[in-house]
Amino acid sequence: MSYRDVFGEILADHHESPRNFGVMKDPSRTEQGYNPLCGDKVSICLKFSNGSDQIERCMFEGEGCSICMASASIMTEMVSGKSRSEVLKLIDAFREKMQGSEVVEGLPAEDAEDDLVALYGVKRFPVRIKCALLAWTTLKRGLEATNHA
Ligand code: ZN
């Protein structure tokens, strides 16, 4: 069975054509993440809009399994344009969801048309949850480290 069959079109598409993948010029912050269970590595760059706590753009690079890469791609699309506090809430909500909570405030519903919903399916594969969360926990560390900005 192919990855496409198991995880669906949305994740396969993000894996094959990752969004916001590459090196950022002059990032406000770069944070590295590593998932030793799988060997996934990501580097998350973010840039704040001038003098504000709004994320103008978030990019990633790295090498990892398809779930890790697709999740990072979806995340960078979701967080661009949002404020630090909005994104921190989103990260916590997504983590709660992936760790088993059924209904989490602030997240799209299971039947919503939203790329993030495609990641909910990873919950069926507990060993892969860390793969799906890596980019998010890495971004969270980066945001906490820039809290003074
Ligand atoms: Zn992985």
PDB file of C-alpha atoms and ligand atoms in Angstrom:
ATOM      1  CA  MET A   1       0.000   0.000   0.000  1.00  0.00           C
ATOM      2  CA  SER A   2       1.368   3.390  -0.924  1.00  0.00           C
ATOM      3  CA  TYR A   3       1.699   6.388   1.293  1.00  0.00           C
ATOM      4  CA  ARG A   4      -1.052   8.000  -0.749  1.00  0.00           C
ATOM      5  CA  ASP A   5      -3.446   5.142   0.029  1.00  0.00           C
ATOM      6  CA  VAL A   6      -2.762   5.293   3.746  1.00  0.00           C
ATOM      7  CA  PHE A   7      -2.560   9.018   4.397  1.00  0.00           C
ATOM      8  CA  GLY A   8      -4.480  10.476   1.497  1.00  0.00           C
ATOM      9  CA  GLU A   9      -4.018  13.043  -1.190  1.00  0.00           C
ATOM     10  CA  ILE A  10      -3.436  16.077   0.996  1.00  0.00           C
ATOM     11  CA  LEU A  11      -0.447  14.734   2.904  1.00  0.00           C
ATOM     12  CA  ALA A  12       1.002  13.156  -0.226  1.00  0.00           C
ATOM     13  CA  ASP A  13       0.767  16.491  -2.007  1.00  0.00           C
ATOM     14  CA  HIS A  14       2.467  18.392   0.835  1.00  0.00           C
ATOM     15  CA  HIS A  15       5.171  15.757   0.946  1.00  0.00           C
ATOM     16  CA  GLU A  16       5.814  15.878  -2.787  1.00  0.00           C
ATOM     17  CA  SER A  17       5.516  19.663  -3.114  1.00  0.00           C
ATOM     18  CA  PRO A  18       6.396  21.095   0.278  1.00  0.00           C
ATOM     19  CA  ARG A  19       5.301  24.688   0.817  1.00  0.00           C
ATOM     20  CA  ASN A  20       7.704  27.264   2.235  1.00  0.00           C
ATOM     21  CA  PHE A  21      10.624  24.855   1.913  1.00  0.00           C
ATOM     22  CA  GLY A  22      14.071  26.397   1.718  1.00  0.00           C
ATOM     23  CA  VAL A  23      16.493  28.858   3.219  1.00  0.00           C
ATOM     24  CA  MET A  24      15.182  32.138   4.555  1.00  0.00           C
ATOM     25  CA  LYS A  25      17.185  35.308   4.194  1.00  0.00           C
ATOM     26  CA  ASP A  26      17.547  37.217   7.466  1.00  0.00           C
ATOM     27  CA  PRO A  27      15.232  35.139   9.645  1.00  0.00           C
ATOM     28  CA  SER A  28      14.237  36.571  13.020  1.00  0.00           C
ATOM     29  CA  ARG A  29      14.834  33.130  14.478  1.00  0.00           C
ATOM     30  CA  THR A  30      16.026  29.693  13.393  1.00  0.00           C
ATOM     31  CA  GLU A  31      15.323  26.641  15.503  1.00  0.00           C
ATOM     32  CA  GLN A  32      16.438  23.049  14.968  1.00  0.00           C
ATOM     33  CA  GLY A  33      14.460  19.999  15.884  1.00  0.00           C
ATOM     34  CA  TYR A  34      15.316  16.306  15.921  1.00  0.00           C
ATOM     35  CA  ASN A  35      13.190  13.234  16.437  1.00  0.00           C
ATOM     36  CA  PRO A  36      15.509  10.374  17.389  1.00  0.00           C
ATOM     37  CA  LEU A  37      12.709   7.793  17.145  1.00  0.00           C
ATOM     38  CA  CYS A  38      12.557   8.215  13.396  1.00  0.00           C
ATOM     39  CA  GLY A  39      15.603  10.283  12.468  1.00  0.00           C
ATOM     40  CA  ASP A  40      13.589  13.306  11.353  1.00  0.00           C
ATOM     41  CA  LYS A  41      15.423  16.616  11.334  1.00  0.00           C
ATOM     42  CA  VAL A  42      13.891  20.010  10.722  1.00  0.00           C
ATOM     43  CA  SER A  43      15.092  23.551  10.776  1.00  0.00           C
ATOM     44  CA  ILE A  44      12.361  26.139  11.177  1.00  0.00           C
ATOM     45  CA  CYS A  45      12.949  29.779  10.253  1.00  0.00           C
ATOM     46  CA  LEU A  46      10.574  32.546  11.086  1.00  0.00           C
ATOM     47  CA  LYS A  47      10.413  36.181  10.320  1.00  0.00           C
ATOM     48  CA  PHE A  48       8.362  38.672  12.284  1.00  0.00           C
ATOM     49  CA  SER A  49       6.810  41.679  10.618  1.00  0.00           C
ATOM     50  CA  ASN A  50       8.719  44.830  11.465  1.00  0.00           C
ATOM     51  CA  GLY A  51       8.538  45.609  15.149  1.00  0.00           C
ATOM     52  CA  SER A  52       5.575  43.351  15.816  1.00  0.00           C
ATOM     53  CA  ASP A  53       4.921  39.849  17.069  1.00  0.00           C
ATOM     54  CA  GLN A  54       3.166  38.892  13.870  1.00  0.00           C
ATOM     55  CA  ILE A  55       4.795  36.122  11.878  1.00  0.00           C
ATOM     56  CA  GLU A  56       5.324  37.407   8.388  1.00  0.00           C
ATOM     57  CA  ARG A  57       6.650  34.130   7.095  1.00  0.00           C
ATOM     58  CA  CYS A  58       7.682  30.724   8.354  1.00  0.00           C
ATOM     59  CA  MET A  59       9.896  28.386   6.344  1.00  0.00           C
ATOM     60  CA  PHE A  60      11.458  25.007   6.916  1.00  0.00           C
ATOM     61  CA  GLU A  61      14.214  22.766   5.738  1.00  0.00           C
ATOM     62  CA  GLY A  62      15.267  19.326   6.712  1.00  0.00           C
ATOM     63  CA  GLU A  63      15.200  15.648   6.066  1.00  0.00           C
ATOM     64  CA  GLY A  64      12.631  13.380   7.473  1.00  0.00           C
ATOM     65  CA  CYS A  65       9.902  10.940   6.806  1.00  0.00           C
ATOM     66  CA  SER A  66       6.927  11.890   4.707  1.00  0.00           C
ATOM     67  CA  ILE A  67       4.708  12.626   7.709  1.00  0.00           C
ATOM     68  CA  CYS A  68       7.263  14.948   9.251  1.00  0.00           C
ATOM     69  CA  MET A  69       7.786  16.838   5.998  1.00  0.00           C
ATOM     70  CA  ALA A  70       4.083  17.095   5.160  1.00  0.00           C
ATOM     71  CA  SER A  71       3.307  18.301   8.673  1.00  0.00           C
ATOM     72  CA  ALA A  72       6.003  20.982   8.517  1.00  0.00           C
ATOM     73  CA  SER A  73       4.673  22.138   5.152  1.00  0.00           C
ATOM     74  CA  ILE A  74       1.108  22.417   6.452  1.00  0.00           C
ATOM     75  CA  MET A  75       2.298  24.219   9.569  1.00  0.00           C
ATOM     76  CA  THR A  76       4.271  26.884   7.704  1.00  0.00           C
ATOM     77  CA  GLU A  77       1.186  27.699   5.649  1.00  0.00           C
ATOM     78  CA  MET A  78      -1.030  27.922   8.702  1.00  0.00           C
ATOM     79  CA  VAL A  79       1.116  30.148  10.872  1.00  0.00           C
ATOM     80  CA  SER A  80       2.144  32.787   8.364  1.00  0.00           C
ATOM     81  CA  GLY A  81       0.328  36.040   9.126  1.00  0.00           C
ATOM     82  CA  LYS A  82      -0.655  35.010  12.650  1.00  0.00           C
ATOM     83  CA  SER A  83       0.574  36.535  15.893  1.00  0.00           C
ATOM     84  CA  ARG A  84       2.919  34.743  18.258  1.00  0.00           C
ATOM     85  CA  SER A  85       0.196  34.161  20.841  1.00  0.00           C
ATOM     86  CA  GLU A  86      -2.233  32.799  18.238  1.00  0.00           C
ATOM     87  CA  VAL A  87       0.386  30.396  16.981  1.00  0.00           C
ATOM     88  CA  LEU A  88       1.390  29.224  20.460  1.00  0.00           C
ATOM     89  CA  LYS A  89      -2.274  28.434  21.138  1.00  0.00           C
ATOM     90  CA  LEU A  90      -2.552  26.593  17.838  1.00  0.00           C
ATOM     91  CA  ILE A  91       0.557  24.522  18.592  1.00  0.00           C
ATOM     92  CA  ASP A  92      -0.749  23.511  22.021  1.00  0.00           C
ATOM     93  CA  ALA A  93      -4.147  22.667  20.561  1.00  0.00           C
ATOM     94  CA  PHE A  94      -2.640  20.545  17.803  1.00  0.00           C
ATOM     95  CA  ARG A  95      -0.443  18.699  20.283  1.00  0.00           C
ATOM     96  CA  GLU A  96      -3.429  17.984  22.508  1.00  0.00           C
ATOM     97  CA  LYS A  97      -5.335  16.699  19.493  1.00  0.00           C
ATOM     98  CA  MET A  98      -2.527  14.426  18.386  1.00  0.00           C
ATOM     99  CA  GLN A  99      -2.104  13.096  21.887  1.00  0.00           C
ATOM    100  CA  GLY A 100      -5.666  11.881  21.908  1.00  0.00           C
ATOM    101  CA  SER A 101      -8.168  14.620  22.763  1.00  0.00           C
ATOM    102  CA  GLU A 102     -11.257  14.307  20.607  1.00  0.00           C
ATOM    103  CA  VAL A 103     -12.465  17.878  20.481  1.00  0.00           C
ATOM    104  CA  VAL A 104      -9.966  20.651  20.940  1.00  0.00           C
ATOM    105  CA  GLU A 105     -10.938  24.313  20.915  1.00  0.00           C
ATOM    106  CA  GLY A 106      -9.292  26.375  18.228  1.00  0.00           C
ATOM    107  CA  LEU A 107      -8.762  23.554  15.734  1.00  0.00           C
ATOM    108  CA  PRO A 108     -10.718  22.694  12.599  1.00  0.00           C
ATOM    109  CA  ALA A 109     -13.311  19.950  13.124  1.00  0.00           C
ATOM    110  CA  GLU A 110     -12.632  16.417  11.894  1.00  0.00           C
ATOM    111  CA  ASP A 111     -14.840  16.970   8.848  1.00  0.00           C
ATOM    112  CA  ALA A 112     -13.609  20.482   8.011  1.00  0.00           C
ATOM    113  CA  GLU A 113     -11.968  21.171   4.682  1.00  0.00           C
ATOM    114  CA  ASP A 114      -8.606  22.054   6.053  1.00  0.00           C
ATOM    115  CA  ASP A 115      -5.210  20.557   5.360  1.00  0.00           C
ATOM    116  CA  LEU A 116      -4.559  20.229   9.083  1.00  0.00           C
ATOM    117  CA  VAL A 117      -7.398  17.720   9.341  1.00  0.00           C
ATOM    118  CA  ALA A 118      -5.389  15.351   7.128  1.00  0.00           C
ATOM    119  CA  LEU A 119      -2.824  15.112   9.919  1.00  0.00           C
ATOM    120  CA  TYR A 120      -5.393  13.940  12.474  1.00  0.00           C
ATOM    121  CA  GLY A 121      -5.252  10.556  10.727  1.00  0.00           C
ATOM    122  CA  VAL A 122      -1.693  10.084  11.964  1.00  0.00           C
ATOM    123  CA  LYS A 123      -3.147   9.436  15.421  1.00  0.00           C
ATOM    124  CA  ARG A 124      -3.950   5.932  14.190  1.00  0.00           C
ATOM    125  CA  PHE A 125      -0.184   5.309  14.065  1.00  0.00           C
ATOM    126  CA  PRO A 126       1.070   6.156  17.551  1.00  0.00           C
ATOM    127  CA  VAL A 127       4.750   5.721  16.696  1.00  0.00           C
ATOM    128  CA  ARG A 128       4.395   8.414  14.042  1.00  0.00           C
ATOM    129  CA  ILE A 129       2.821  11.080  16.249  1.00  0.00           C
ATOM    130  CA  LYS A 130       6.247  12.480  17.126  1.00  0.00           C
ATOM    131  CA  CYS A 131       6.945  12.783  13.394  1.00  0.00           C
ATOM    132  CA  ALA A 132       3.797  14.869  12.945  1.00  0.00           C
ATOM    133  CA  LEU A 133       4.594  17.031  15.979  1.00  0.00           C
ATOM    134  CA  LEU A 134       8.285  17.699  15.371  1.00  0.00           C
ATOM    135  CA  ALA A 135       7.928  20.892  13.321  1.00  0.00           C
ATOM    136  CA  TRP A 136       5.350  22.234  15.759  1.00  0.00           C
ATOM    137  CA  THR A 137       7.340  21.649  18.928  1.00  0.00           C
ATOM    138  CA  THR A 138      10.393  23.106  17.189  1.00  0.00           C
ATOM    139  CA  LEU A 139       8.492  26.247  16.204  1.00  0.00           C
ATOM    140  CA  LYS A 140       7.199  26.535  19.763  1.00  0.00           C
ATOM    141  CA  ARG A 141      10.747  26.558  21.129  1.00  0.00           C
ATOM    142  CA  GLY A 142      11.672  29.210  18.575  1.00  0.00           C
ATOM    143  CA  LEU A 143       8.715  31.395  19.556  1.00  0.00           C
ATOM    144  CA  GLU A 144       9.457  31.050  23.250  1.00  0.00           C
ATOM    145  CA  ALA A 145      13.055  32.015  22.643  1.00  0.00           C
ATOM    146  CA  THR A 146      11.974  35.236  20.928  1.00  0.00           C
ATOM    147  CA  ASN A 147       9.537  36.211  23.639  1.00  0.00           C
ATOM    148  CA  HIS A 148      11.453  39.402  24.365  1.00  0.00           C
ATOM    149  CA  ALA A 149      11.017  40.693  20.796  1.00  0.00           C
TER     150      ALA A 149
HETATM  151 ZN    ZN B   1       9.316  10.489  11.041  1.00  0.00          ZN
END
